[in-house]
XYZ file of C-alpha atoms in Angstrom:
523
model
C 2.306 -4.178 19.739
C 2.775 -7.794 18.979
C 3.726 -10.455 21.457
C 7.281 -11.855 21.338
C 7.454 -14.883 18.994
C 3.992 -14.312 17.609
C 3.430 -15.362 14.039
C 0.442 -14.607 11.930
C -1.567 -17.707 10.964
C -2.016 -18.467 7.356
C -4.213 -15.886 5.663
C -7.570 -17.042 4.345
C -7.447 -15.920 0.617
C -10.894 -16.789 -0.713
C -12.484 -13.391 -0.191
C -9.315 -11.593 -1.222
C -9.026 -13.581 -4.407
C -12.631 -13.010 -5.347
C -12.326 -9.259 -4.796
C -9.059 -9.056 -6.794
C -10.551 -11.291 -9.624
C -13.543 -8.987 -10.167
C -11.291 -5.937 -10.227
C -8.884 -7.599 -12.650
C -11.876 -8.698 -14.848
C -12.928 -5.113 -15.044
C -9.535 -4.133 -16.514
C -9.622 -6.581 -19.388
C -11.646 -4.448 -21.810
C -9.392 -1.407 -21.117
C -6.369 -3.526 -21.603
C -7.425 -4.945 -24.891
C -8.619 -1.607 -26.353
C -5.476 0.185 -25.181
C -3.115 -2.359 -26.579
C -4.786 -2.301 -29.946
C -4.845 1.453 -30.022
C -1.178 1.914 -29.115
C -0.108 -0.716 -31.590
C -1.503 1.583 -34.252
C 0.000 4.691 -32.707
C 3.541 3.169 -32.350
C 3.575 1.617 -35.823
C 2.450 4.941 -37.316
C 5.213 6.914 -35.509
C 7.858 4.443 -36.274
C 6.858 4.196 -39.904
C 6.728 8.010 -40.236
C 10.245 8.182 -38.673
C 11.753 5.910 -41.327
C 11.734 2.510 -39.479
C 9.388 0.788 -41.928
C 7.020 1.236 -44.804
C 3.968 3.261 -43.943
C 0.575 1.653 -44.341
C -2.301 3.219 -46.319
C -3.728 5.201 -43.339
C -0.244 6.447 -42.504
C 0.403 8.229 -45.840
C 1.119 11.952 -45.416
C 0.952 11.438 -41.709
C 3.400 14.224 -41.116
C 2.060 17.555 -42.231
C 3.504 19.974 -44.724
C 4.927 23.265 -43.490
C 2.005 25.100 -44.999
C -0.407 22.771 -43.215
C 1.232 23.325 -39.968
C 0.747 27.116 -40.183
C -2.832 26.805 -40.977
C -3.775 24.050 -38.593
C -6.063 22.498 -41.203
C -8.401 19.762 -40.187
C -7.886 18.400 -43.734
C -4.303 17.712 -42.631
C -5.720 15.159 -40.049
C -8.209 13.404 -42.400
C -6.765 13.915 -45.873
C -9.433 11.938 -47.733
C -12.380 13.711 -46.125
C -13.989 17.058 -46.693
C -12.792 20.013 -44.714
C -15.576 20.838 -42.001
C -16.845 24.122 -41.219
C -15.426 26.051 -38.273
C -18.040 27.375 -35.747
C -16.891 29.576 -32.800
C -13.514 27.893 -32.523
C -14.807 24.339 -32.802
C -14.500 21.757 -35.519
C -17.483 20.105 -37.159
C -17.087 17.006 -34.915
C -17.514 19.159 -31.748
C -13.935 19.289 -30.516
C -11.899 22.479 -29.845
C -9.508 23.448 -32.571
C -6.421 23.189 -30.402
C -7.125 19.506 -29.877
C -6.491 18.926 -33.541
C -2.862 19.889 -33.318
C -0.308 18.823 -35.835
C 2.490 16.273 -35.841
C 2.133 13.300 -33.489
C -1.489 14.061 -32.526
C -2.373 13.875 -36.204
C -0.910 10.355 -36.397
C -2.746 9.535 -33.181
C -6.078 10.500 -34.557
C -5.444 8.594 -37.819
C -4.735 5.520 -35.798
C -7.923 6.082 -33.611
C -9.961 6.600 -36.706
C -9.086 3.159 -37.868
C -10.432 1.660 -34.675
C -13.834 3.252 -34.869
C -16.891 1.143 -35.936
C -17.798 1.475 -39.603
C -21.401 2.291 -38.825
C -20.634 5.222 -36.586
C -22.615 8.374 -37.246
C -21.044 11.446 -38.796
C -21.289 15.048 -37.796
C -21.235 17.749 -40.483
C -20.136 15.270 -43.062
C -17.036 14.260 -41.077
C -16.804 10.784 -39.456
C -16.072 11.249 -35.780
C -13.522 8.912 -34.222
C -14.662 6.310 -31.798
C -12.211 7.531 -29.160
C -10.903 11.036 -29.140
C -8.748 13.150 -26.773
C -11.468 15.007 -25.189
C -13.417 11.907 -24.254
C -10.204 10.322 -22.850
C -9.566 13.222 -20.748
C -13.035 13.374 -19.280
C -13.042 9.566 -18.684
C -9.695 9.757 -16.939
C -10.878 12.609 -14.739
C -14.086 10.787 -13.793
C -12.319 7.544 -13.178
C -9.809 9.073 -10.721
C -12.742 10.732 -8.897
C -14.420 7.269 -8.607
C -11.115 5.814 -7.271
C -10.896 8.644 -4.752
C -14.554 8.042 -3.639
C -13.787 4.338 -3.183
C -10.662 5.064 -1.013
C -12.730 7.551 0.875
C -15.215 4.932 1.795
C -12.411 2.578 2.788
C -10.983 5.266 5.060
C -14.350 5.920 6.739
C -15.051 2.232 7.285
C -11.559 1.383 8.707
C -9.956 4.310 10.413
C -6.803 2.411 11.495
C -5.636 2.078 7.993
C -2.695 4.377 7.291
C -2.000 6.156 3.989
C -5.505 5.876 2.430
C -6.149 9.597 2.847
C -3.025 10.572 0.912
C -3.902 8.145 -1.914
C -7.435 9.642 -2.111
C -6.054 13.202 -2.461
C -3.491 11.900 -5.042
C -6.362 10.553 -7.199
C -8.247 13.931 -6.905
C -5.050 15.824 -8.049
C -4.571 13.334 -11.065
C -8.222 13.794 -12.043
C -7.929 17.505 -11.718
C -4.981 17.461 -14.082
C -7.154 15.784 -16.780
C -10.108 18.029 -16.113
C -7.955 21.191 -16.541
C -7.024 20.102 -20.076
C -10.643 19.046 -20.901
C -11.983 22.383 -19.541
C -9.803 24.552 -21.820
C -11.370 27.863 -22.280
C -11.805 28.952 -18.657
C -8.541 30.885 -18.764
C -5.228 30.938 -20.646
C -4.330 27.826 -22.584
C -0.678 27.969 -21.309
C -1.849 28.396 -17.757
C -4.198 25.358 -18.327
C -1.217 23.244 -19.451
C 1.088 24.494 -16.775
C -1.293 23.735 -13.890
C -2.151 20.391 -15.439
C 1.480 19.316 -15.768
C 2.197 20.575 -12.228
C -0.495 18.519 -10.704
C 1.026 15.313 -11.945
C 4.103 15.440 -9.783
C 1.986 16.775 -6.974
C -0.131 13.635 -7.384
C 2.863 11.393 -7.200
C 4.259 13.324 -4.200
C 0.901 12.564 -2.422
C 1.024 8.982 -3.488
C 4.571 8.606 -2.180
C 3.403 10.052 1.180
C 0.692 7.499 1.329
C 3.084 4.575 0.761
C 5.606 6.069 3.341
C 2.855 6.569 5.994
C 1.472 3.102 5.368
C 4.858 1.624 5.897
C 5.526 3.869 9.091
C 8.282 5.955 7.383
C 6.177 9.097 6.584
C 9.118 11.570 6.518
C 11.345 9.558 4.191
C 12.077 11.528 0.994
C 9.591 14.154 2.061
C 11.774 17.038 1.354
C 13.215 15.461 -1.850
C 9.765 15.421 -3.308
C 9.015 18.977 -2.133
C 12.111 20.270 -3.771
C 11.351 18.472 -7.095
C 7.861 19.870 -7.189
C 9.054 23.409 -6.325
C 11.720 23.383 -9.035
C 9.342 21.982 -11.606
C 6.764 24.634 -10.717
C 9.308 27.328 -11.453
C 10.325 25.709 -14.667
C 6.742 25.538 -15.897
C 6.173 29.195 -14.979
C 9.076 30.314 -17.119
C 8.947 28.011 -20.109
C 5.120 27.211 -20.366
C 3.299 30.170 -18.976
C 5.630 33.008 -19.894
C 7.663 31.730 -22.930
C 4.880 29.473 -24.486
C 7.129 26.384 -24.836
C 4.999 23.567 -23.380
C 7.071 20.920 -25.130
C 9.911 21.636 -22.673
C 7.513 21.101 -19.805
C 6.447 17.731 -21.134
C 10.075 16.642 -21.570
C 11.098 17.506 -18.029
C 7.803 15.994 -16.624
C 8.921 12.646 -17.619
C 12.277 12.898 -15.855
C 10.668 14.409 -12.679
C 8.038 11.549 -12.521
C 10.773 8.938 -12.964
C 12.793 10.346 -10.062
C 9.594 10.378 -7.852
C 8.844 6.779 -8.811
C 12.419 5.664 -7.920
C 11.881 7.261 -4.443
C 8.621 5.407 -4.033
C 10.004 2.122 -5.229
C 12.953 2.460 -2.741
C 10.346 2.892 0.163
C 8.196 -0.051 -1.026
C 11.028 -2.490 -1.337
C 13.074 -1.568 1.827
C 10.221 -1.304 4.344
C 7.054 -3.270 5.309
C 6.223 -6.656 6.688
C 6.824 -10.077 5.116
C 3.137 -10.799 4.723
C 2.647 -8.247 1.960
C 6.020 -8.317 0.382
C 4.722 -9.826 -2.956
C 2.144 -7.097 -3.376
C 4.800 -4.422 -2.588
C 6.993 -5.870 -5.295
C 4.053 -5.977 -7.696
C 3.177 -2.391 -7.002
C 6.875 -1.339 -7.487
C 6.818 -2.991 -10.960
C 3.637 -1.349 -11.947
C 4.726 2.169 -11.047
C 8.180 1.587 -12.646
C 6.479 0.558 -15.854
C 4.566 3.900 -15.833
C 7.812 5.776 -15.502
C 9.482 3.772 -18.200
C 6.607 4.289 -20.579
C 6.753 7.944 -20.232
C 10.501 8.007 -20.734
C 10.294 5.686 -23.938
C 7.540 7.970 -25.262
C 9.782 10.899 -25.161
C 12.430 8.958 -26.958
C 9.977 8.065 -29.708
C 9.013 11.882 -29.894
C 12.690 12.860 -30.275
C 13.492 10.131 -32.837
C 10.370 11.154 -34.901
C 11.798 14.629 -35.233
C 8.684 16.468 -33.932
C 10.287 18.625 -31.318
C 9.088 21.756 -33.047
C 5.346 20.929 -32.887
C 2.618 21.543 -30.436
C 3.628 20.145 -27.008
C 0.014 19.023 -26.015
C 0.080 16.236 -28.523
C 2.768 14.421 -26.501
C 0.622 14.276 -23.437
C -2.697 13.501 -25.121
C -1.539 10.359 -26.842
C -0.527 8.817 -23.461
C -3.855 9.057 -21.779
C -5.204 5.475 -22.583
C -2.103 3.793 -21.182
C -2.058 6.305 -18.239
C -5.621 5.239 -17.443
C -4.675 1.585 -17.455
C -1.649 2.136 -15.251
C -3.638 4.269 -12.817
C -6.126 1.452 -12.432
C -3.369 -0.995 -11.982
C -1.643 1.152 -9.245
C -4.946 1.542 -7.321
C -5.513 -2.245 -7.723
C -2.134 -2.935 -6.099
C -2.613 -0.462 -3.298
C -6.083 -1.853 -2.421
C -4.528 -5.347 -2.397
C -1.804 -4.214 0.072
C -4.441 -2.475 2.098
C -6.783 -5.536 2.239
C -3.788 -7.780 3.282
C -2.910 -5.312 5.965
C -6.389 -5.155 7.198
C -6.529 -8.901 7.491
C -3.341 -8.863 9.475
C -4.680 -6.252 11.801
C -7.936 -8.100 12.412
C -6.230 -11.359 13.191
C -3.824 -9.495 15.544
C -6.842 -7.956 17.324
C -8.428 -11.422 17.589
C -5.325 -12.971 18.925
C -3.922 -10.466 21.376
C -4.919 -8.999 24.723
C -6.268 -5.428 24.281
C -4.714 -4.036 27.452
C -1.216 -5.491 27.437
C -0.671 -6.600 23.865
C 0.359 -10.140 24.919
C -1.269 -13.180 23.238
C -4.612 -14.330 24.437
C -5.197 -17.937 25.595
C -6.781 -19.063 22.311
C -3.838 -17.812 20.306
C -1.344 -19.491 22.642
C -3.138 -22.851 22.543
C -3.036 -22.714 18.747
C 0.750 -22.023 18.730
C 1.197 -24.669 21.554
C -0.510 -27.387 19.418
C 2.085 -26.745 16.680
C 4.895 -26.935 19.149
C 3.627 -30.097 20.712
C 3.418 -31.698 17.281
C 7.013 -30.696 16.560
C 8.230 -32.139 19.842
C 6.501 -35.505 19.262
C 8.014 -35.699 15.753
C 11.595 -34.577 16.466
C 11.871 -35.026 20.302
C 12.630 -31.446 21.026
C 12.298 -30.221 24.632
C 9.481 -27.976 25.635
C 8.639 -26.131 28.899
C 5.873 -23.774 30.119
C 5.961 -21.212 32.984
C 2.862 -20.094 34.754
C 3.294 -16.657 36.355
C 0.972 -14.918 38.798
C 1.460 -11.485 40.363
C 1.412 -11.446 44.158
C -1.249 -9.435 46.112
C -2.724 -8.136 42.849
C -6.241 -7.891 44.327
C -4.901 -5.890 47.217
C -3.170 -3.487 44.759
C -6.479 -2.907 42.851
C -8.514 -2.501 46.117
C -6.024 -0.038 47.633
C -4.949 2.126 44.614
C -7.624 1.437 42.033
C -7.944 -0.386 38.766
C -5.792 2.117 36.934
C -2.799 1.146 39.095
C -3.468 -2.482 38.464
C -3.602 -1.971 34.670
C -0.349 0.076 34.764
C 1.297 -2.814 36.684
C 0.141 -5.351 34.216
C 1.422 -3.258 31.243
C 4.820 -2.738 32.963
C 5.125 -6.500 33.675
C 4.318 -7.433 30.053
C 6.720 -4.958 28.650
C 9.499 -6.240 30.916
C 8.868 -9.830 30.163
C 8.821 -9.231 26.421
C 12.183 -7.585 26.556
C 13.572 -10.457 28.504
C 12.207 -13.386 26.488
C 13.673 -14.779 23.181
C 12.072 -14.187 19.752
C 10.650 -17.781 19.760
C 9.176 -17.625 23.231
C 5.435 -16.856 23.505
C 3.815 -14.739 26.201
C 0.130 -14.978 26.993
C -2.149 -13.265 29.438
C -4.405 -16.193 30.384
C -6.612 -14.179 32.693
C -6.523 -11.498 35.320
C -2.987 -11.231 36.744
C -1.936 -14.719 35.433
C 0.344 -15.305 32.519
C 1.569 -18.321 30.523
C 5.041 -18.435 28.869
C 5.746 -21.120 26.209
C 9.350 -21.999 25.848
C 10.213 -24.070 22.717
C 13.503 -25.982 22.658
C 13.932 -25.483 26.388
C 14.576 -28.253 29.060
C 13.561 -28.035 32.714
C 16.900 -26.760 34.010
C 17.017 -23.916 31.441
C 13.393 -23.054 32.148
C 14.084 -22.794 35.882
C 16.988 -20.479 35.233
C 14.902 -18.241 32.990
C 11.939 -18.264 35.420
C 14.296 -17.166 38.242
C 15.722 -14.338 36.048
C 12.159 -13.141 35.212
C 11.215 -13.210 38.989
C 14.097 -10.972 39.762
C 13.241 -8.541 36.988
C 9.668 -8.215 38.076
C 10.664 -7.565 41.696
C 12.509 -4.491 40.543
C 9.465 -2.928 38.743
C 8.057 0.086 40.490
C 4.431 1.221 39.751
C 3.924 4.995 40.119
C 0.730 5.489 42.027
C -0.173 9.140 42.818
C 2.727 10.348 44.952
C 3.745 6.791 45.826
C 5.768 4.042 44.299
C 4.429 0.579 44.674
C 6.541 -2.536 44.046
C 5.421 -5.808 42.426
C 6.426 -9.409 42.938
C 5.446 -12.681 41.212
C 5.283 -16.403 41.856
C 6.220 -18.847 39.111
C 5.576 -22.492 38.402
C 7.506 -24.426 35.854
C 6.794 -27.630 33.976
C 8.502 -29.473 31.073
C 7.152 -31.982 28.618
C 7.884 -35.570 29.756
C 7.018 -37.642 26.731
C 4.735 -38.255 23.825
C 1.864 -39.463 26.113
C 1.599 -35.983 27.843
C -0.747 -33.361 26.414
C -0.582 -29.607 26.641
C -3.432 -29.473 29.200
C -1.617 -31.938 31.440
C 1.649 -30.057 31.271
C -0.154 -26.710 32.114
C -1.812 -28.339 35.063
C 1.570 -29.529 36.418
C 2.920 -25.950 36.056
C -0.226 -24.609 37.754
C 0.221 -26.937 40.604
C 3.814 -25.842 41.046
C 2.664 -22.159 41.067
C 0.135 -22.869 43.953
C 3.053 -24.587 45.920
C 5.075 -21.387 45.336
C 2.204 -19.303 46.664
C 1.828 -21.501 49.784
C 5.621 -21.333 50.340
C 5.564 -17.578 50.814
C 5.228 -16.126 47.227
C 7.968 -14.350 45.235
C 9.623 -17.620 44.288
C 9.866 -20.304 41.593
C 8.819 -23.917 41.933
C 9.118 -26.738 39.340
C 6.481 -29.212 38.672
C 8.983 -31.978 38.104
C 9.410 -32.349 41.953
C 5.667 -32.859 42.464
C 3.191 -35.318 40.816
C 0.494 -33.788 38.640
C -2.197 -35.060 40.903
C -0.759 -33.184 43.915
C -3.370 -31.407 45.941
C -3.158 -27.678 45.639
C -4.102 -25.379 48.320
C -6.513 -22.510 47.904
C -4.919 -19.578 45.940
C -4.287 -16.457 47.920
C -5.143 -13.212 46.394
């Protein structure tokens, strides 16, 4: 609970920038290699679809009908010798079903051009520097590393919201890759169906993490649930039962785009101003992921490969998916670090019991207001408030009753003050209220209204109800020569006069010199 009118001080960004810089530096190699790889893939596909003249490595990229039926490895590497098949594996150690026809053939041709020339060969066939199997394993392990990192953050900072959901989301995304890489445990169609189902589940969990972090956990909860349930039924019918995985891939892009739109709506509509830029950046990143998936489907349709193996569509996306996964985690960690800094500064500047500002935070804000008054001549007032007979309340009914009285008073004061007013618990039962742009007459009127509200508070103690009253002293800034400390002393002197005059009243320091002798404070 933040005090009324409280504003977070400027966030120190040195540590945050260093952390983000090291993470961004780690993404550079992946970004470079992925960009180069997919430039080859897209130029290959567009050329084979008739958009331009094919290069040397793209000739015969699209297989003949006879090659499709046989699933020949020679179809993938036409200038190389056909390897031997051993127990369902090619000579380069990959399962046969990875070397599917159509787009994946073009994909592997593009990858082959990126491999080092001195790379070793297996069974007389040059293995590509980056293949689908390795990408799947790397993606699965990377997501598990992200999950472990988020788990450590959750353990070290329990107050953070949403990290747990993000961690489980990373595990689901990694399991999706692992299921394809672990082909052979059970039916291939079941592998593909579970793998595709885990992706919308992962986005559902990620959306829940965003919503919980922004304190709107139930928003779009049932919408995501319905989408995942419908997609699960679709996969069961078309992929598992009818052996048509391509339809599952096509609908997957649409489902993920809808889920992404729901997450973007939450990120842009909710949250605090301090992390707004990071929320916008996160929205852009996850939107690019959804757009990439949709555009890839458009390229598949335009390339006239709807009748080929559906696995190839997903496999060729893994490098970019890995890059976008890293960027999404990068953005979320940035939002988390920003929020953690705000939480720590709020803890350092507020009273743990009541949620009001502590004296250090008020003095920092008061210095800014005093500078503004000296520059522009704005009026400024301060009210010192002390609860009457508070020690007697503690001694008679216990400290729990005293704590309850303090919390009730602070809650009532915060509801009565303006957004620019600052409430501070300066110690014990004493409070300071800073009133910017307020002259002495207005401050007196406000103080009297606060006194009446406090006198109506009833503290429930066992089977009794105990009333509370307060005495208030008011002082206003009288010129550039007066300091904050001097003004507070005048308000404090007025408070003691109110105590001596019988309590439960308001006295202004304008009627009494700042050097006036104050009597001993009565408890």
